[in-house]
CSV table of C-alpha atoms in Angstrom, one decimal:
chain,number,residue,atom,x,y,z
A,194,UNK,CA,-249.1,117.3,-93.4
A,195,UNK,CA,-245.7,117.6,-91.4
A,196,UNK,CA,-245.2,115.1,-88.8
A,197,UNK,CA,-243.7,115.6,-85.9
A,198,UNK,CA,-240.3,116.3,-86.1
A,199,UNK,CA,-238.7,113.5,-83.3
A,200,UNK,CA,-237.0,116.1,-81.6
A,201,UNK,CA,-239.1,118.6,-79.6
A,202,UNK,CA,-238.1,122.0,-81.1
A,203,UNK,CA,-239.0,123.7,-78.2
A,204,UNK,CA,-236.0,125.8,-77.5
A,205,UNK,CA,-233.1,127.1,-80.0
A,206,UNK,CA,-230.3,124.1,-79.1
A,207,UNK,CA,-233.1,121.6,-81.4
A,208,UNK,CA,-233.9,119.7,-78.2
A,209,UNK,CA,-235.7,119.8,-75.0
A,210,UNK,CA,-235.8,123.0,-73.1
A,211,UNK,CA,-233.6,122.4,-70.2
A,212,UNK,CA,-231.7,125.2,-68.1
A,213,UNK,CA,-229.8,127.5,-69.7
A,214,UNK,CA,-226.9,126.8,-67.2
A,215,UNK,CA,-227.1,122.9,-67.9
A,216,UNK,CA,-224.8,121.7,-70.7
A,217,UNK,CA,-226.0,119.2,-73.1
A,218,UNK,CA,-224.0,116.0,-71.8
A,219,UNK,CA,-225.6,116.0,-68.7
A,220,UNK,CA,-228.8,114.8,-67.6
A,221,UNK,CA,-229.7,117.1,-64.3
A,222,UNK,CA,-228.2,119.9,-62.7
A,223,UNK,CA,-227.0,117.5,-59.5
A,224,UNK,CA,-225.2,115.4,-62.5
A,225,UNK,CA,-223.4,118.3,-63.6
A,226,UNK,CA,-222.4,119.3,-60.1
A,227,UNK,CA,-221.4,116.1,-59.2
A,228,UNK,CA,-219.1,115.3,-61.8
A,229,UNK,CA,-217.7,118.9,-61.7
A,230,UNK,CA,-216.8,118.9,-57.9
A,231,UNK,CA,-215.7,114.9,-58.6
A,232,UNK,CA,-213.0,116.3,-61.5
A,233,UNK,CA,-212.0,119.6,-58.7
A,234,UNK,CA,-211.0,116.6,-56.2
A,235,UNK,CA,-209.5,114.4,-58.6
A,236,UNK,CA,-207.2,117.9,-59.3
A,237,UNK,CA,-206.9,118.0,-55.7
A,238,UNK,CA,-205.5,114.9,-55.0
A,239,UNK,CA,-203.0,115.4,-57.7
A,240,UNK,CA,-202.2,119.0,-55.7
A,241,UNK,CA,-201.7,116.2,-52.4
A,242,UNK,CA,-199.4,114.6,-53.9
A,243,UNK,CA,-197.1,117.8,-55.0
A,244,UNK,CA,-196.8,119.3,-51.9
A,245,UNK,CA,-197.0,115.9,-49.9
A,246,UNK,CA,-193.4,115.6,-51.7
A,247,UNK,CA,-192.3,118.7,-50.1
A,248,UNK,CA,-193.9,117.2,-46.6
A,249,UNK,CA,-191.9,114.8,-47.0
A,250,UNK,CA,-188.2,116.2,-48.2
A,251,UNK,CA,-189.0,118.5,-44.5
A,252,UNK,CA,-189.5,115.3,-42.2
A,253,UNK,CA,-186.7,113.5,-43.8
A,254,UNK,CA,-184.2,116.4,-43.8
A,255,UNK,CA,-185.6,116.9,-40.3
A,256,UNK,CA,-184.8,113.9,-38.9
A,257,UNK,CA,-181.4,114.2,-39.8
A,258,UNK,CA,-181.0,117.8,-38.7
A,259,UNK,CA,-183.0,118.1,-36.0
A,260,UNK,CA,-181.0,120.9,-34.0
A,261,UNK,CA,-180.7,122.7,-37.2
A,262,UNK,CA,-184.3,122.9,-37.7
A,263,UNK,CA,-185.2,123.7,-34.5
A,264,UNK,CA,-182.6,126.6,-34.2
A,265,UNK,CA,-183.5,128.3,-38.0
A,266,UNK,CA,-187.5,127.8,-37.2
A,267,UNK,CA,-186.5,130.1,-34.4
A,268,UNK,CA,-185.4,132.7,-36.7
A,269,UNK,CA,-188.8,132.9,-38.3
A,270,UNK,CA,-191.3,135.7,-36.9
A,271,UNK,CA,-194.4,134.0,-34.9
A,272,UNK,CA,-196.0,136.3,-35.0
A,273,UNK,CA,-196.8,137.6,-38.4
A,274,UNK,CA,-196.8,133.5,-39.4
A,275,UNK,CA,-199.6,133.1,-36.4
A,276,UNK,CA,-201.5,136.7,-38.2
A,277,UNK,CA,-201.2,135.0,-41.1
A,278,UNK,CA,-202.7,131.9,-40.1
A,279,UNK,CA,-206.0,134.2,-38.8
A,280,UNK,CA,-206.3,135.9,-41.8
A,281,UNK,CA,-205.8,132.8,-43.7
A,282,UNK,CA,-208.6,131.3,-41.7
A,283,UNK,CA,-210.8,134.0,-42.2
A,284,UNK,CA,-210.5,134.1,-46.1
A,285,UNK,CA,-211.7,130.3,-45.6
A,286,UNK,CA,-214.9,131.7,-44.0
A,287,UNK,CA,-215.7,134.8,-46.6
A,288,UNK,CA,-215.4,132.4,-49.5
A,289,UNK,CA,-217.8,129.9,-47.7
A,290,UNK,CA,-220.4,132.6,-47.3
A,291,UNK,CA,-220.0,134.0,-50.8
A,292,UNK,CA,-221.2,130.5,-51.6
A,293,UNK,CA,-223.9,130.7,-48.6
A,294,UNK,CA,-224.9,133.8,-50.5
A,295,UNK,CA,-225.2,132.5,-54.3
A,296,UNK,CA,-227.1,129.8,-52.6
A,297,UNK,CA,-229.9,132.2,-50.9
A,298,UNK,CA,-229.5,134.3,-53.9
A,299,UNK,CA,-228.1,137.6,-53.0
A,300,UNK,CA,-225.8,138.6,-55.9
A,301,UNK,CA,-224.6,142.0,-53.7
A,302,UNK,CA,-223.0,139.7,-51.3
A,303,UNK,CA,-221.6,137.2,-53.5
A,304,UNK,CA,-219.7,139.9,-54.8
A,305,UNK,CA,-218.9,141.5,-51.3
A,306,UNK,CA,-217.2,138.0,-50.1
A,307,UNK,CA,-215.6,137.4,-52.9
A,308,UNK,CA,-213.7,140.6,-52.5
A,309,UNK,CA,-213.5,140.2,-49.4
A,310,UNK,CA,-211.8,136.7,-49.5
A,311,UNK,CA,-209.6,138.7,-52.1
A,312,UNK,CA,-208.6,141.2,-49.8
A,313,UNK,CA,-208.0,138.7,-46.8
A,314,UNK,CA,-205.5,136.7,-49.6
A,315,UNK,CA,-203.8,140.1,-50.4
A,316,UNK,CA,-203.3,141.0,-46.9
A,317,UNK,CA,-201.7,137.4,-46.4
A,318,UNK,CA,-199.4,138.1,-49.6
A,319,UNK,CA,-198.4,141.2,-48.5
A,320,UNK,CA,-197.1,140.2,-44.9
A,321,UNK,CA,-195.6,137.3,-46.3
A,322,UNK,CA,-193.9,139.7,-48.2
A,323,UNK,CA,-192.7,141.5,-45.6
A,324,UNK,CA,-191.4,138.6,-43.8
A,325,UNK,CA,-189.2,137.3,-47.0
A,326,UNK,CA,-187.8,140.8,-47.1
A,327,UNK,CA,-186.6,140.6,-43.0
A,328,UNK,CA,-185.0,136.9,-44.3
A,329,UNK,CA,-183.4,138.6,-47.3
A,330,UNK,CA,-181.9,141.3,-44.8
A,331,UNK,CA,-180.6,138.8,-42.3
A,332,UNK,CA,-179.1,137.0,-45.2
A,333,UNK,CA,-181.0,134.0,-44.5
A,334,UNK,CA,-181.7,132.7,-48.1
A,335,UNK,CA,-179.9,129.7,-49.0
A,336,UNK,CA,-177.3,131.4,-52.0
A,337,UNK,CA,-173.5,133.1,-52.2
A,338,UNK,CA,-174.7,135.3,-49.1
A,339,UNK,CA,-176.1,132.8,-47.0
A,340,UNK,CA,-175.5,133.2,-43.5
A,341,UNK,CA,-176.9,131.8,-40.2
A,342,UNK,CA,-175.8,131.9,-36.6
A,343,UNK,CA,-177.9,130.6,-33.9
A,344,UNK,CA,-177.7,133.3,-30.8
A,345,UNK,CA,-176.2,131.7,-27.6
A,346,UNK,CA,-179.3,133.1,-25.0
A,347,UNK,CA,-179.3,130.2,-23.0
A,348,UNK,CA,-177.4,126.4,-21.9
A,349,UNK,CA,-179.3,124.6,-23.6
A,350,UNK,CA,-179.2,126.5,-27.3
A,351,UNK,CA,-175.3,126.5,-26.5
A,352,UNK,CA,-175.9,122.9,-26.4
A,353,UNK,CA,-178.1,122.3,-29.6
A,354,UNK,CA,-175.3,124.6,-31.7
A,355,UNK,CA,-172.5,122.1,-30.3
A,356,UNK,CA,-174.1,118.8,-31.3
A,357,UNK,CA,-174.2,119.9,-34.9
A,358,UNK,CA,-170.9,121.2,-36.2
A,359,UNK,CA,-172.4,122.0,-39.5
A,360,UNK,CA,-174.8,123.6,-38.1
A,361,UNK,CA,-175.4,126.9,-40.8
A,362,UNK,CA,-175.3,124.2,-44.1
A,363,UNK,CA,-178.0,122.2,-42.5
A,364,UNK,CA,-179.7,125.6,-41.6
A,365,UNK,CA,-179.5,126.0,-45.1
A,366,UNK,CA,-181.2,123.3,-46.0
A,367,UNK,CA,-184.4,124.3,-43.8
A,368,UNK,CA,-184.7,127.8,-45.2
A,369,UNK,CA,-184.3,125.9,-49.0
A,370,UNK,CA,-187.7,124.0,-47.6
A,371,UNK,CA,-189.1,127.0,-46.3
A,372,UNK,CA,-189.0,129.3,-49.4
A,373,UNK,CA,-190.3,126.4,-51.4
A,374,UNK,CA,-193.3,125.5,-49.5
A,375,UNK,CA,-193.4,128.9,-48.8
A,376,UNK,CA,-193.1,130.1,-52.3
A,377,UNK,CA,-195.1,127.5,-53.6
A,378,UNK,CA,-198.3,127.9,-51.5
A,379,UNK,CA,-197.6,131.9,-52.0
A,380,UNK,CA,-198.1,131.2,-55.8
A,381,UNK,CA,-201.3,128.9,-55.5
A,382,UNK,CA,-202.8,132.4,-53.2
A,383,UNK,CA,-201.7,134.2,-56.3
A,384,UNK,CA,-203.2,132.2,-58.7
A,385,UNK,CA,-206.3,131.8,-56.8
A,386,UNK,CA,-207.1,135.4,-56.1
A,387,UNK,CA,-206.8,135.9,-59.8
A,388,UNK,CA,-209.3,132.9,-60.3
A,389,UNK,CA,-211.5,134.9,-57.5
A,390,UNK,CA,-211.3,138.3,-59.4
A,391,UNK,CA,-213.3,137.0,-62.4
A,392,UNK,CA,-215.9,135.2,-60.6
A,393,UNK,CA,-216.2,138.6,-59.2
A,394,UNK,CA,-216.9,140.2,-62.3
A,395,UNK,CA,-219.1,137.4,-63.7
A,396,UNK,CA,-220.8,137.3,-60.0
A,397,UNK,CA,-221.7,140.9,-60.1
A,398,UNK,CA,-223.3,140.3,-63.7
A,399,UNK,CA,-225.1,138.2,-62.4
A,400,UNK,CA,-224.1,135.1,-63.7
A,401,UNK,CA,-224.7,132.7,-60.8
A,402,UNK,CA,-227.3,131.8,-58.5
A,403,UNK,CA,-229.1,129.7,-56.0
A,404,UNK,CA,-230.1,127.2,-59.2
A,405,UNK,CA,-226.0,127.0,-60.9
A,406,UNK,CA,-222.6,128.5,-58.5
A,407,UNK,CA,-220.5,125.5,-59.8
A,408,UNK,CA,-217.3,127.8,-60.3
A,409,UNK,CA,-217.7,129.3,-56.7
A,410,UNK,CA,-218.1,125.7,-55.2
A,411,UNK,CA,-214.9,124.5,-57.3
A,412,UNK,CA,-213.0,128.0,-56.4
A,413,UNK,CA,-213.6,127.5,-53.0
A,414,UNK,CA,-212.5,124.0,-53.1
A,415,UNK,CA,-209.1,124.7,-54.3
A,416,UNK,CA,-209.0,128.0,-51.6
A,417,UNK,CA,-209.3,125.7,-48.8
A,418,UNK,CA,-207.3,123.3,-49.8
A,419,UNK,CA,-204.6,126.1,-49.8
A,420,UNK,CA,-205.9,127.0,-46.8
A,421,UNK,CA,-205.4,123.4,-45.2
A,422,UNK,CA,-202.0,123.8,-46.8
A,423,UNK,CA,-200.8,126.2,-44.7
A,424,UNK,CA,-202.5,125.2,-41.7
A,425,UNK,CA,-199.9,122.1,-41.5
A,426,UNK,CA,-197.2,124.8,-42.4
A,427,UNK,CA,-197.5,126.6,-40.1
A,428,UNK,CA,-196.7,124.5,-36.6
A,429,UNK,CA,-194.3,122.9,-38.9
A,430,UNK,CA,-192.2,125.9,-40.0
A,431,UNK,CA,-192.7,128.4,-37.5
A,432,UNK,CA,-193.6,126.6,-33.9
A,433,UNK,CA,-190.5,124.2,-33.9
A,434,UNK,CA,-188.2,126.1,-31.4
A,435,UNK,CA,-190.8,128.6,-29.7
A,436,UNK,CA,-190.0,126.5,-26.4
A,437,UNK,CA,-186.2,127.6,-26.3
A,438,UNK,CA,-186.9,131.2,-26.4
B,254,UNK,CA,-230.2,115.3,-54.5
B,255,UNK,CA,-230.9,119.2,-53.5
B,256,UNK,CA,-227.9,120.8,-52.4
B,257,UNK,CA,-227.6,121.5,-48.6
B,258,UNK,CA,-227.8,124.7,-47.9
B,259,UNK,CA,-225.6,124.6,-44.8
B,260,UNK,CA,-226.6,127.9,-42.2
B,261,UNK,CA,-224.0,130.4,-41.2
B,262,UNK,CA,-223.9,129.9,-37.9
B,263,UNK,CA,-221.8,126.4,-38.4
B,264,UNK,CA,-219.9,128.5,-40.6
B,265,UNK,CA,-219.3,131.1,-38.0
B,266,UNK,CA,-218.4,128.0,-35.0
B,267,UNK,CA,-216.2,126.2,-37.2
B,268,UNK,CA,-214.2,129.7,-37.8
B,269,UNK,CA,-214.2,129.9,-34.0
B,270,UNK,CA,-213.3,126.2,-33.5
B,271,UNK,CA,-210.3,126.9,-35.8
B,272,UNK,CA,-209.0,130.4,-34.0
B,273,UNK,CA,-209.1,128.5,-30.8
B,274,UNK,CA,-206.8,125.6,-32.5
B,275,UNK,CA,-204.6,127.9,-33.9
B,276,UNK,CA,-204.5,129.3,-30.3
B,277,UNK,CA,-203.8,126.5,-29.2
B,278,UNK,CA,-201.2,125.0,-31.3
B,279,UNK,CA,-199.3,128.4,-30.7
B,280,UNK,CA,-199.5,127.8,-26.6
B,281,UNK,CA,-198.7,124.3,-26.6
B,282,UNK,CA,-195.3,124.9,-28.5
B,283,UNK,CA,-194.1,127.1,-25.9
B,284,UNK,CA,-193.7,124.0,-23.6
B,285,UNK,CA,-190.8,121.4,-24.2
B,286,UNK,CA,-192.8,118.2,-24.5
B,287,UNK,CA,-189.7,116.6,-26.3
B,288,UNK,CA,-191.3,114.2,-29.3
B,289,UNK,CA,-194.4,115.3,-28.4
B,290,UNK,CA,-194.5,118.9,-29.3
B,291,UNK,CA,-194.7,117.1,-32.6
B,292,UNK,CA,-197.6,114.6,-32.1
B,293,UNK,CA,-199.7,117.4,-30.3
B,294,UNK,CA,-198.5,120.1,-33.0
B,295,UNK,CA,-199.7,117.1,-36.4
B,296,UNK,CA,-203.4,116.0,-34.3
B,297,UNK,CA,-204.3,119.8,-33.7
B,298,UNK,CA,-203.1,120.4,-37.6
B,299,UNK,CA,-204.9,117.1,-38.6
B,300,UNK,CA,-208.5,118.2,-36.4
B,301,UNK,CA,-208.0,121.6,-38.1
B,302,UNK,CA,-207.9,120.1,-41.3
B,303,UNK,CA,-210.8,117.5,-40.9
B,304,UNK,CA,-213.3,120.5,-39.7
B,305,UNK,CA,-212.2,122.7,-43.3
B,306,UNK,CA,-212.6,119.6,-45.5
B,307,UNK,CA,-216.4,118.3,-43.8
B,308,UNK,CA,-217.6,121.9,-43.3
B,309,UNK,CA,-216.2,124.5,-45.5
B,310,UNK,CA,-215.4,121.7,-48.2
B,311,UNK,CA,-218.6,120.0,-48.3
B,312,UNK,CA,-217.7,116.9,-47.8
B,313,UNK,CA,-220.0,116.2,-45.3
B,314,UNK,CA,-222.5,116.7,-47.9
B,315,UNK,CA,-220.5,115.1,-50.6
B,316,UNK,CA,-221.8,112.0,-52.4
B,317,UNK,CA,-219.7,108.5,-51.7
B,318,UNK,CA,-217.4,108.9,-54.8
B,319,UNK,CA,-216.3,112.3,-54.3
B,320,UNK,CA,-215.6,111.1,-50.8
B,321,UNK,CA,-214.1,108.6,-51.8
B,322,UNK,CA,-211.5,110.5,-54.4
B,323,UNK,CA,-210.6,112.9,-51.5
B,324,UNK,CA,-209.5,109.9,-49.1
B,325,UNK,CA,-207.4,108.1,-52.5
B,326,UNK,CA,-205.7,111.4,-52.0
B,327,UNK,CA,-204.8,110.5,-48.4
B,328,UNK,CA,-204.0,107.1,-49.1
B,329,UNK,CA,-201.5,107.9,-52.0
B,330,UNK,CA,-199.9,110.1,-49.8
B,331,UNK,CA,-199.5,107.8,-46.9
B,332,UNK,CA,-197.9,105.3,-49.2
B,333,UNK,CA,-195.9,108.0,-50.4
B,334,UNK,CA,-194.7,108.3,-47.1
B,335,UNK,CA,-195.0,105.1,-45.6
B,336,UNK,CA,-192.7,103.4,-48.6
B,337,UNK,CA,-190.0,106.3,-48.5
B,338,UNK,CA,-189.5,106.6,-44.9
B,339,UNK,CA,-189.2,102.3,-44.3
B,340,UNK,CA,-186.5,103.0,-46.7
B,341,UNK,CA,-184.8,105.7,-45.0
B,342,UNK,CA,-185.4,104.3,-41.7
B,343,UNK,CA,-183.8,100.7,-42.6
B,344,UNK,CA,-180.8,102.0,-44.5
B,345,UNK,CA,-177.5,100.3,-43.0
B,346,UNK,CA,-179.6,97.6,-41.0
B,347,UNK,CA,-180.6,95.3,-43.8
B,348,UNK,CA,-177.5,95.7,-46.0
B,349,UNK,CA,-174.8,97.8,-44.0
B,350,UNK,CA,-172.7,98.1,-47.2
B,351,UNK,CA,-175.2,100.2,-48.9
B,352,UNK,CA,-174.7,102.9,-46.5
B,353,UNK,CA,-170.5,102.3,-47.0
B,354,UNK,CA,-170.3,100.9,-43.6
């Protein structure tokens, strides 16, 4: 007579049935959740760092430029930055109820925020689009072509352009900053909207639910982050001058 | 631990918390408050910030060593800063012939 083999072979993996979503190094489902949202911080602490950088490189170059700054932030367009900043904020809240929604299990609407997080990131791409292409027309991008004049509308501009007699180099330098950060937070949309179209596909298969929506939590962590990205980018870049106009 | 299931209507007043900020960064920067603008323009940006990372992030829900990775990120950064700008700040004043003077 067989005896017992010491391993319950009670489901194909040779061990203990467990859920299908749990892999085998883990102990519980909260274990594996844990240690997946730990390893998405740990990522986004690494993602502080690279754009604290850029932070910084903007207060130092700042500090030394002051009227500079203040006079090419004017040159930027309020309003499609402050659009931006809604729609921004908005793509923050689909992709928090397309997690609400794995969580009361309603697959439909996981699907339905995720696109529509998707579309809210598009529509941010595509103004900032628009607004590089007004900077491109003005010649404001630092190169060969670059030029930048400060219009005299009022004393105390006239006085800001006098105190700084290089004033277009150190322009310059600010539109360098802002086609990085820009750029650079532009891309991370990019490359989270393509992260978002497959958890759209594997979402509407069906694929997560109130029980396992790890990807979805980590997705939206990284969104938000990019999110809180631009929230500091945005008084910082755009909101410098609006006083002088 | 269960995972919070965290209702949409704090979802939907945090959204509105943040419109209103955003609001209100815009209206304050219309008004020359000299070194200010800054301070006023960094807390709203900060507030805004802490209300995406406790409610949409989680955190609020998060156990003590995720919480405490996220703030390692914050503490890296201010030394980041802290370390860089001390430098910049005390150029010429501890050793005036490092900045040719």
């Amino acid at each position: 007579m067989a005896s017992e083999p010491l391993v319950p072979v009670s489901s194909p993996h040779g061990h203990a049935a467990h859920h299908p979503d749990l892999a085998h190094q883990f102990d519980s489902m909260d274990q594996q959740k844990e240690s997946s949202t730990l390893g998405m911080w740990v990522f986004l602490v690494t993602e502080i760092m690279f754009f604290g950088v850029l932070f910084l490189a903007y207060t130092l170059y700042r500090t030394q430029y002051p009227e500079a700054f203040l006079l090419a932030s004017n040159s930027l367009n309020v309003l499609m930055g402050g659009i931006n900043t809604a729609v921004l904020i908005g793509s923050s809240l689909t992709m928090v109820l397309a997690i609400w929604a794995a969580q009361v299990n309603w697959r439909k609407g996981i699907v339905i925020f995720l696109l529509a997080t998707m579309g809210l990131g598009t529509t941010f791409l595509v103004i900032k689009g628009f607004e590089y292409r007004d900077k491109f027309v003005e010649h404001h991008v630092p190169g060969p072509t670059f030029h930048f004049e400060a219009e005299h509308t009022s004393p105390h501009i006239q006085a800001l352009i006098a105190k700084d007699p290089q004033l277009e180099r150190h322009a310059s330098i600010y539109f360098s900053l802002y086609f990085i950060m820009t750029g650079i937070h532009a891309l991370h949309m990019i490359i989270g909207i393509g992260i978002l179209g497959v958890l759209c596909v594997l979402s509407w298969k069906g694929r997560y639910n109130a029980e396992y929506h790890n990807p979805l939590e980590m997705t939206g962590l990284y969104w938000h982050f990019v999110d809180i990205v631009w929230i500091f980018l945005f008084p910082l870049l755009y909101l410098l001058g609006a006083h002088l106009r | 631990m269960a995972e919070h299931v965290t209702s949409r209507k704090i979802y939907f007043l945090v959204f509105g918390a943040l419109m209103v900020l955003t609001l209100a960064t815009w209206l304050v920067a219309q008004v020359d408050l000299g070194w200010a603008n800054d301070v006023v323009a960094l807390g709203i940006a900060v507030t805004k910030a802490s209300l995406v990372l406790l409610f949409f992030m989680h955190v609020r829900h998060s156990t003590r060593m995720t919480v405490l990775t996220a703030l390692s990120g914050f503490f890296w950064l201010a030394i980041l800063f802290g370390l860089t700008i001390a430098d910049y700040a005390s150029r010429g004043q501890i050793l005036p012939f490092v900045a040719g003077e």
